[in-house]
Coordinates of C-alpha atoms in Angstrom, one line a residue:
M1 CA -15.5 223.5 127.6
S2 CA -18.7 222.2 125.5
E3 CA -21.3 221.2 127.4
S4 CA -22.9 217.3 127.3
K5 CA -25.7 216.7 125.6
D6 CA -28.3 214.1 127.1
H7 CA -29.0 211.8 124.5
S8 CA -31.6 209.3 126.9
V9 CA -35.1 208.8 125.5
P10 CA -37.9 210.8 126.6
A11 CA -40.1 209.0 128.6
L12 CA -43.5 208.5 126.6
S13 CA -46.7 210.3 128.0
K14 CA -49.9 208.5 128.8
R15 CA -51.4 208.7 125.6
Q16 CA -48.5 208.0 123.5
Q17 CA -48.5 204.6 125.6
R18 CA -51.7 203.5 124.9
R19 CA -51.2 204.4 121.0
Q20 CA -47.9 202.4 121.5
A21 CA -50.5 199.9 123.4
A22 CA -53.5 199.8 120.7
R23 CA -50.6 199.4 118.2
K24 CA -49.3 196.4 119.7
Y25 CA -52.8 194.7 120.0
V26 CA -53.6 195.8 116.4
Y27 CA -50.9 194.0 114.7
R28 CA -50.7 191.0 116.9
A29 CA -51.5 187.5 114.6
P30 CA -54.5 186.6 115.6
T31 CA -55.7 183.4 116.8
L32 CA -58.7 181.0 115.6
A33 CA -60.2 181.8 119.4
D34 CA -59.6 185.8 118.3
R35 CA -61.7 185.2 115.3
L36 CA -64.6 183.0 116.5
A37 CA -65.1 185.5 119.4
T38 CA -64.9 188.4 116.5
L39 CA -67.4 186.4 114.7
S40 CA -69.4 185.7 117.5
Q41 CA -69.5 189.8 118.1
H42 CA -70.8 190.3 114.8
A43 CA -73.5 187.5 114.7
A44 CA -74.8 189.0 118.5
A45 CA -74.9 192.9 116.6
L46 CA -76.8 191.5 113.3
K47 CA -79.0 189.2 114.9
H48 CA -81.7 191.7 116.0
S49 CA -81.0 194.3 113.7
A50 CA -82.9 195.7 110.9
V51 CA -81.3 194.3 107.9
A52 CA -81.3 190.3 109.2
A53 CA -85.4 191.3 110.1
Q54 CA -85.7 192.3 106.2
I55 CA -83.5 189.6 104.9
R56 CA -85.9 186.9 107.3
A57 CA -89.0 188.6 105.7
G58 CA -87.6 188.2 102.4
L59 CA -87.5 184.5 102.8
D60 CA -90.4 184.4 104.7
A61 CA -92.1 185.6 101.6
Y62 CA -90.0 182.9 99.5
F63 CA -91.0 179.7 101.4
E64 CA -94.7 181.0 101.5
A65 CA -94.8 182.0 97.6
V66 CA -93.4 178.2 96.6
K67 CA -95.7 176.3 99.5
L68 CA -92.4 174.9 101.1
D69 CA -93.5 175.0 104.4
S70 CA -92.8 171.9 107.1
A71 CA -96.5 171.1 107.1
E72 CA -97.3 171.1 103.6
K73 CA -94.0 169.6 102.3
S74 CA -94.2 166.5 104.7
E75 CA -97.8 165.3 103.8
S76 CA -96.4 163.0 101.1
L77 CA -93.5 161.6 103.3
P78 CA -93.8 158.9 105.4
E79 CA -94.4 159.3 109.3
T80 CA -91.8 158.2 112.0
K81 CA -93.1 157.5 115.9
N82 CA -91.0 157.9 118.8
T83 CA -90.4 154.4 120.7
N84 CA -90.1 155.3 124.2
G85 CA -90.8 153.1 127.3
S86 CA -93.5 155.7 129.3
G87 CA -97.2 154.8 128.4
A88 CA -97.7 158.0 126.7
E89 CA -98.8 157.9 123.2
P90 CA -96.0 158.4 120.9
A91 CA -95.6 161.9 119.2
L92 CA -95.7 161.9 115.4
Q93 CA -92.4 163.5 114.1
K94 CA -92.4 164.3 109.9
P95 CA -88.8 165.2 108.3
A96 CA -88.1 168.7 107.2
P97 CA -87.4 169.6 103.8
S98 CA -84.0 169.1 102.7
L99 CA -82.1 172.9 102.4
R100 CA -78.6 173.8 101.1
I101 CA -76.5 177.3 100.9
R102 CA -74.0 178.0 98.5
C103 CA -71.8 180.8 99.4
L104 CA -70.0 182.6 96.6
A105 CA -67.8 185.7 96.5
L106 CA -67.3 186.1 100.0
G107 CA -63.8 187.0 100.4
S108 CA -61.1 186.3 102.9
P109 CA -63.0 186.7 106.2
T110 CA -59.8 186.5 108.1
E111 CA -58.1 189.4 106.1
S112 CA -61.5 191.4 105.6
G113 CA -63.8 193.2 108.1
I114 CA -66.4 193.4 105.6
A115 CA -66.2 189.4 104.7
M116 CA -66.6 188.9 108.5
Y117 CA -70.1 190.4 109.1
Q118 CA -71.1 188.5 105.7
L119 CA -70.2 185.2 107.3
A120 CA -71.8 186.1 110.5
L121 CA -75.1 187.1 108.8
L122 CA -74.5 183.4 107.2
M123 CA -74.2 181.8 110.1
L124 CA -77.2 183.0 111.2
I125 CA -79.7 182.3 108.1
A126 CA -77.8 179.2 108.5
E127 CA -79.5 178.9 112.0
W128 CA -82.5 180.0 111.2
F129 CA -83.8 177.1 108.4
S130 CA -82.0 173.9 110.2
P131 CA -84.3 171.1 110.0
S132 CA -83.3 170.5 113.2
R133 CA -84.7 174.0 114.3
C134 CA -87.9 173.1 111.7
A135 CA -88.4 170.6 113.6
A136 CA -88.2 172.2 117.2
R137 CA -90.4 174.6 115.6
Q138 CA -92.8 171.8 114.8
Q139 CA -92.9 170.4 117.9
E140 CA -93.0 174.2 119.8
K141 CA -96.5 174.7 117.4
E142 CA -98.1 171.5 118.5
Q143 CA -97.7 172.1 121.8
N144 CA -99.0 175.9 121.6
Q145 CA -101.9 174.0 120.1
Q146 CA -102.2 171.7 122.8
Q147 CA -102.8 174.3 125.3
Q148 CA -104.8 176.7 123.4
Q149 CA -107.3 173.9 122.6
K150 CA -106.9 173.1 127.0
E151 CA -107.8 176.9 127.3
E152 CA -110.6 176.8 124.9
Q153 CA -112.1 173.8 127.2
E154 CA -112.1 175.2 130.5
T155 CA -113.1 178.3 129.0
K156 CA -116.3 176.4 127.7
A157 CA -116.7 174.6 130.8
T158 CA -116.5 178.2 132.9
V159 CA -119.6 179.4 130.6
E160 CA -121.4 176.6 130.9
N161 CA -121.3 176.7 134.6
L162 CA -122.1 180.4 134.6
A163 CA -124.8 179.9 132.6
K164 CA -126.0 176.8 134.7
S165 CA -126.1 179.2 137.8
D166 CA -128.0 181.9 136.6
E167 CA -130.8 179.5 135.7
D168 CA -130.8 177.9 138.9
K169 CA -130.5 181.2 140.7
P170 CA -134.6 182.3 141.9
Q171 CA -135.8 185.0 140.3
G172 CA -137.6 187.0 142.6
I173 CA -137.6 186.8 146.7
E174 CA -141.6 185.4 146.2
K175 CA -139.6 182.6 145.1
T176 CA -138.0 181.5 148.0
S177 CA -139.9 180.5 150.2
G178 CA -140.2 176.7 151.0
S179 CA -143.7 176.1 151.1
G180 CA -146.2 176.6 148.1
S181 CA -148.1 179.2 150.4
A182 CA -146.5 181.9 151.3
D183 CA -149.1 184.4 153.6
P184 CA -150.6 186.9 151.7
D185 CA -150.2 189.9 154.1
T186 CA -146.3 189.1 154.1
S187 CA -146.1 188.7 149.9
A188 CA -148.1 192.0 149.5
S189 CA -145.7 194.2 152.1
I190 CA -142.8 192.6 150.4
T191 CA -144.2 193.1 146.3
S192 CA -144.9 197.3 148.0
S193 CA -141.3 197.4 148.1
T194 CA -140.5 201.6 147.6
P195 CA -138.8 202.1 144.0
G196 CA -135.5 203.1 145.8
E197 CA -135.0 199.5 146.9
S198 CA -136.3 198.4 143.6
N199 CA -133.6 200.6 141.8
S200 CA -130.7 199.4 144.1
S201 CA -131.7 195.9 143.6
G202 CA -131.6 196.5 139.5
N203 CA -128.8 198.1 139.4
S204 CA -126.9 195.1 141.9
K205 CA -128.0 192.8 139.3
K206 CA -126.6 194.8 136.3
K207 CA -123.3 195.0 138.3
K208 CA -123.1 191.3 138.7
K209 CA -123.8 190.5 134.4
K210 CA -120.9 192.9 134.0
S211 CA -118.9 191.5 136.4
K212 CA -119.6 187.8 134.7
E213 CA -118.9 189.5 131.2
I214 CA -115.2 190.7 132.4
K215 CA -114.5 187.3 133.6
L216 CA -115.5 185.9 130.5
T217 CA -113.2 188.5 127.9
Q218 CA -110.3 187.9 130.4
L219 CA -110.2 184.1 129.8
T220 CA -110.2 184.3 126.1
P221 CA -106.4 183.7 125.3
T222 CA -105.1 187.1 122.8
S223 CA -101.3 186.0 123.0
G224 CA -98.7 183.8 124.5
P225 CA -99.2 179.8 124.6
G226 CA -103.0 180.5 124.5
A227 CA -103.1 182.6 121.4
P228 CA -104.7 181.2 117.7
A229 CA -101.6 179.9 115.8
P230 CA -100.8 181.5 112.4
S231 CA -102.1 180.4 109.1
Y232 CA -99.2 178.5 108.1
T233 CA -96.0 177.0 109.3
S234 CA -93.3 177.8 107.2
L235 CA -89.4 176.8 107.7
S236 CA -88.7 180.3 108.9
S237 CA -91.4 180.5 111.5
Y238 CA -88.6 180.8 114.4
T239 CA -88.5 182.8 117.1
P240 CA -84.5 183.3 118.2
A241 CA -85.3 182.8 121.8
A242 CA -86.8 179.5 121.2
A243 CA -83.5 177.8 121.4
P244 CA -79.9 179.2 122.4
S245 CA -77.6 180.2 119.4
S246 CA -74.3 178.1 118.9
L247 CA -72.6 181.7 117.9
S248 CA -72.6 182.3 121.5
S249 CA -70.6 179.3 122.3
D250 CA -67.4 179.4 124.3
P251 CA -65.2 180.5 121.4
N252 CA -62.5 178.6 122.8
N253 CA -64.0 175.5 122.3
A254 CA -63.7 174.7 118.4
S255 CA -66.0 171.7 118.4
A256 CA -68.9 173.9 119.7
W257 CA -68.9 175.9 116.2
K258 CA -69.6 173.3 114.1
L259 CA -73.1 173.8 112.1
P260 CA -75.4 170.9 112.6
L261 CA -75.1 167.7 110.5
D262 CA -78.6 168.8 108.6
V263 CA -77.1 171.7 107.5
A264 CA -75.2 172.0 104.2
V265 CA -73.3 174.9 103.6
T266 CA -70.6 175.3 101.1
T267 CA -68.8 178.4 99.8
Y268 CA -66.2 179.0 97.5
D269 CA -63.6 181.8 96.6
P270 CA -59.9 182.0 94.8
V271 CA -58.8 184.2 97.2
F272 CA -59.1 181.9 100.5
S273 CA -56.0 181.5 102.6
P274 CA -55.0 178.7 105.0
D275 CA -56.7 180.8 107.8
D276 CA -59.9 180.9 106.0
H277 CA -59.9 177.0 105.5
E278 CA -58.9 176.8 109.6
L279 CA -61.9 178.9 110.2
F280 CA -64.1 177.4 107.9
E281 CA -63.0 173.9 109.3
A282 CA -63.9 174.7 113.0
L283 CA -67.4 176.1 111.7
G284 CA -68.4 173.0 109.5
I285 CA -68.5 175.1 106.3
K286 CA -67.0 173.2 103.2
V287 CA -65.0 174.7 100.6
S288 CA -65.8 173.7 96.8
E289 CA -63.0 173.6 94.6
D290 CA -65.3 175.9 91.9
H291 CA -68.3 177.8 91.8
G292 CA -70.6 175.8 90.0
F293 CA -73.5 173.9 90.7
V294 CA -74.0 170.1 91.3
D295 CA -77.6 169.4 91.3
A296 CA -77.0 165.8 92.9
E297 CA -79.9 166.5 95.4
A298 CA -83.0 167.1 92.6
T299 CA -85.5 168.1 95.7
A300 CA -82.8 170.4 97.8
T301 CA -84.2 174.2 98.1
T302 CA -81.1 176.0 97.9
I303 CA -80.1 179.5 99.1
V304 CA -77.6 180.8 96.9
Y305 CA -75.6 183.6 98.7
S306 CA -73.3 185.8 97.0
I307 CA -73.8 189.2 98.2
H308 CA -71.2 192.0 96.2
A309 CA -70.8 189.1 93.6
P310 CA -69.2 190.7 90.2
P311 CA -72.0 190.6 87.2
F312 CA -69.9 188.0 85.4
L313 CA -70.1 185.5 88.5
T314 CA -73.8 186.7 88.7
E315 CA -74.5 185.7 84.9
S316 CA -73.0 182.1 85.3
V317 CA -74.7 181.4 88.6
L318 CA -78.1 182.5 86.8
A319 CA -77.3 180.3 83.6
A320 CA -76.3 177.3 86.1
T321 CA -79.4 177.6 88.2
T322 CA -82.1 177.2 85.5
P323 CA -83.5 173.7 86.3
S324 CA -87.0 172.3 85.0
D325 CA -88.1 173.4 88.6
P326 CA -87.2 177.0 88.8
A327 CA -88.3 177.8 92.2
R328 CA -85.6 175.5 94.1
Y329 CA -83.2 179.0 94.2
V330 CA -83.6 181.9 96.3
Y331 CA -81.0 184.5 95.5
I332 CA -79.3 187.0 98.2
G333 CA -77.3 189.2 96.5
N334 CA -76.9 192.3 94.7
V335 CA -80.0 194.6 93.1
L336 CA -79.3 193.1 89.3
E337 CA -81.2 196.5 88.3
N338 CA -77.8 198.2 89.7
Y339 CA -75.2 196.7 87.1
G340 CA -76.5 198.1 84.7
T341 CA -75.4 201.8 86.0
H342 CA -72.3 201.9 84.2
L343 CA -73.4 199.9 81.1
S344 CA -75.7 200.6 78.0
T345 CA -78.6 198.8 77.5
A346 CA -77.0 197.6 74.6
E347 CA -73.8 196.4 76.4
L348 CA -75.9 194.8 79.6
Q349 CA -77.7 192.7 77.1
T350 CA -75.0 191.7 75.1
R351 CA -72.5 190.8 77.5
Y352 CA -75.4 189.8 80.7
P353 CA -78.0 188.7 78.8
L354 CA -80.1 186.6 81.8
I355 CA -79.3 190.0 83.8
N356 CA -80.9 191.9 81.3
A357 CA -83.7 189.7 80.9
A358 CA -84.7 189.4 84.4
V359 CA -84.6 193.2 85.1
V360 CA -86.7 193.8 82.0
S361 CA -89.2 191.3 82.7
S362 CA -90.2 192.3 86.2
P363 CA -89.3 196.1 87.0
F364 CA -87.5 196.9 90.3
P365 CA -89.7 198.5 92.8
S366 CA -87.5 201.5 94.7
T367 CA -87.8 202.7 97.4
R368 CA -87.8 206.6 96.7
P369 CA -90.9 208.3 96.3
E370 CA -89.5 210.1 93.1
A371 CA -88.4 207.2 91.6
R372 CA -91.3 205.3 92.7
K373 CA -93.9 208.2 90.9
K374 CA -91.5 208.2 87.9
Q375 CA -91.8 204.3 87.6
Q376 CA -96.0 204.5 88.1
S377 CA -96.0 207.3 85.2
T378 CA -93.9 204.5 82.5
P379 CA -96.0 201.5 80.9
E380 CA -94.9 198.3 82.5
P381 CA -92.6 196.3 79.8
E382 CA -93.8 193.3 78.4
T383 CA -92.8 189.9 80.1
D384 CA -91.9 187.7 77.1
T385 CA -88.5 187.3 77.9
A386 CA -85.8 184.5 78.0
L387 CA -86.7 184.0 81.7
V388 CA -89.7 183.6 84.0
P389 CA -90.6 187.1 86.0
W390 CA -89.2 187.6 89.0
T391 CA -89.9 188.5 92.4
W392 CA -87.8 191.1 94.3
F393 CA -87.4 191.7 98.1
P394 CA -85.3 194.6 98.5
V395 CA -83.4 195.5 101.8
P396 CA -83.0 199.5 101.7
D397 CA -79.8 200.7 102.6
S398 CA -81.4 203.2 105.1
L399 CA -81.7 200.0 107.6
S400 CA -78.1 199.8 108.2
A401 CA -77.2 203.6 108.0
N402 CA -74.6 204.4 110.5
E403 CA -74.3 200.9 111.0
P404 CA -70.7 199.2 111.4
W405 CA -71.8 196.6 108.9
M406 CA -73.2 199.2 106.6
T407 CA -70.8 198.4 103.4
A408 CA -71.0 194.8 104.0
V409 CA -74.8 194.4 103.4
N410 CA -75.5 197.7 101.1
D411 CA -76.9 197.4 97.6
L412 CA -79.0 194.0 98.7
C413 CA -82.1 192.1 97.6
V414 CA -83.5 189.0 98.2
Y415 CA -85.4 187.8 95.0
W416 CA -86.3 184.8 93.3
R417 CA -88.3 182.8 90.0
N418 CA -91.9 183.4 90.5
P419 CA -93.0 179.7 90.2
H420 CA -96.9 180.8 89.2
A421 CA -95.3 182.6 85.8
Q422 CA -95.0 180.4 83.1
H423 CA -91.6 178.9 81.8
K424 CA -90.4 180.3 78.9
S425 CA -87.2 178.6 76.9
P426 CA -84.5 181.1 76.3
V427 CA -84.4 183.3 73.4
S428 CA -81.1 183.3 70.9
L429 CA -79.5 186.5 70.9
D430 CA -77.6 186.5 67.5

């Protein structure tokens, strides 16, 4: 008789059990709370990264170049006063400049990890330049200035008191007698002191002077609230620790994730799914019907956020964002020079004339030493092109090397039209 075979399923090892559990977790349909939690983790990782700091520095340079800092921009606007019941003098408030963010070619954040990292970076930028945050930073600056003035007054009073005490202090023992007639024998014996005693008295005076100088230097503020204020207060002079980030809110509370009402963020991509629309609605981001630009707000500064956008979309954006005031737009996108890597000069000029004109008018500052030497040896091209010269603020790929968001922010640059250059009419290519 043949032996019966055991057809029972063998028990899984611990390693196989872990793999099976992980496989079930990966393929589990994520909810809105899961996506918000993932976005929160990405934002927390990017918040203090070198890439975010470089983008922040580029936007700082833009706002400084076009003179759109909150103090200078609000000088021509009417001032409003806070009405409070206390007897204190009401503080003056000036409205911050309007700002909007236009996001293009983001991709599907619910289906792509790269798009989720780019969305987290977009949320950080929106928080940096929120007008409510700008007002809070302006109030913090005024408080620091008041604290600095108070410390300066205290330091000045301390110096005056020390100087007055030095003047009132008797010079020598012979002036300490209450009556004007001192005994000549006593005075003679006092004046005829030994050299060692005179040296010790001189050393004690020097020590007292040094201690006074040390006290004075310690009273001078060098950092902190009493430190000198910066020369300008741009829209980006914001310390992340000054206010809590909304990205660290409870992911189960979807209403807490909405952006402030004073932030206008719109996005468009034809690949958005219903899950993407649900996520954008929870974040307070408006989804547009097309990628066009509507200049209803003539005075609004626009940040065009289009990372990894195809060249035809970048070309159409440059064509649509050429207003009478070219400095109203700042772009966060690909390095325009790299669009011509797989195209010849003639093809780039024919298919994408605006990209070619921008690259020719303003050479891109390379971060590689060999390319920099080669660039310096070649003569600079003429700036007589269809567009005004551009300012490039590159974000080197080395800043995100070995980081999980490396492929999401590579080939990145912050750029804008130079507001001080002469704007020339487009040149026909026919």
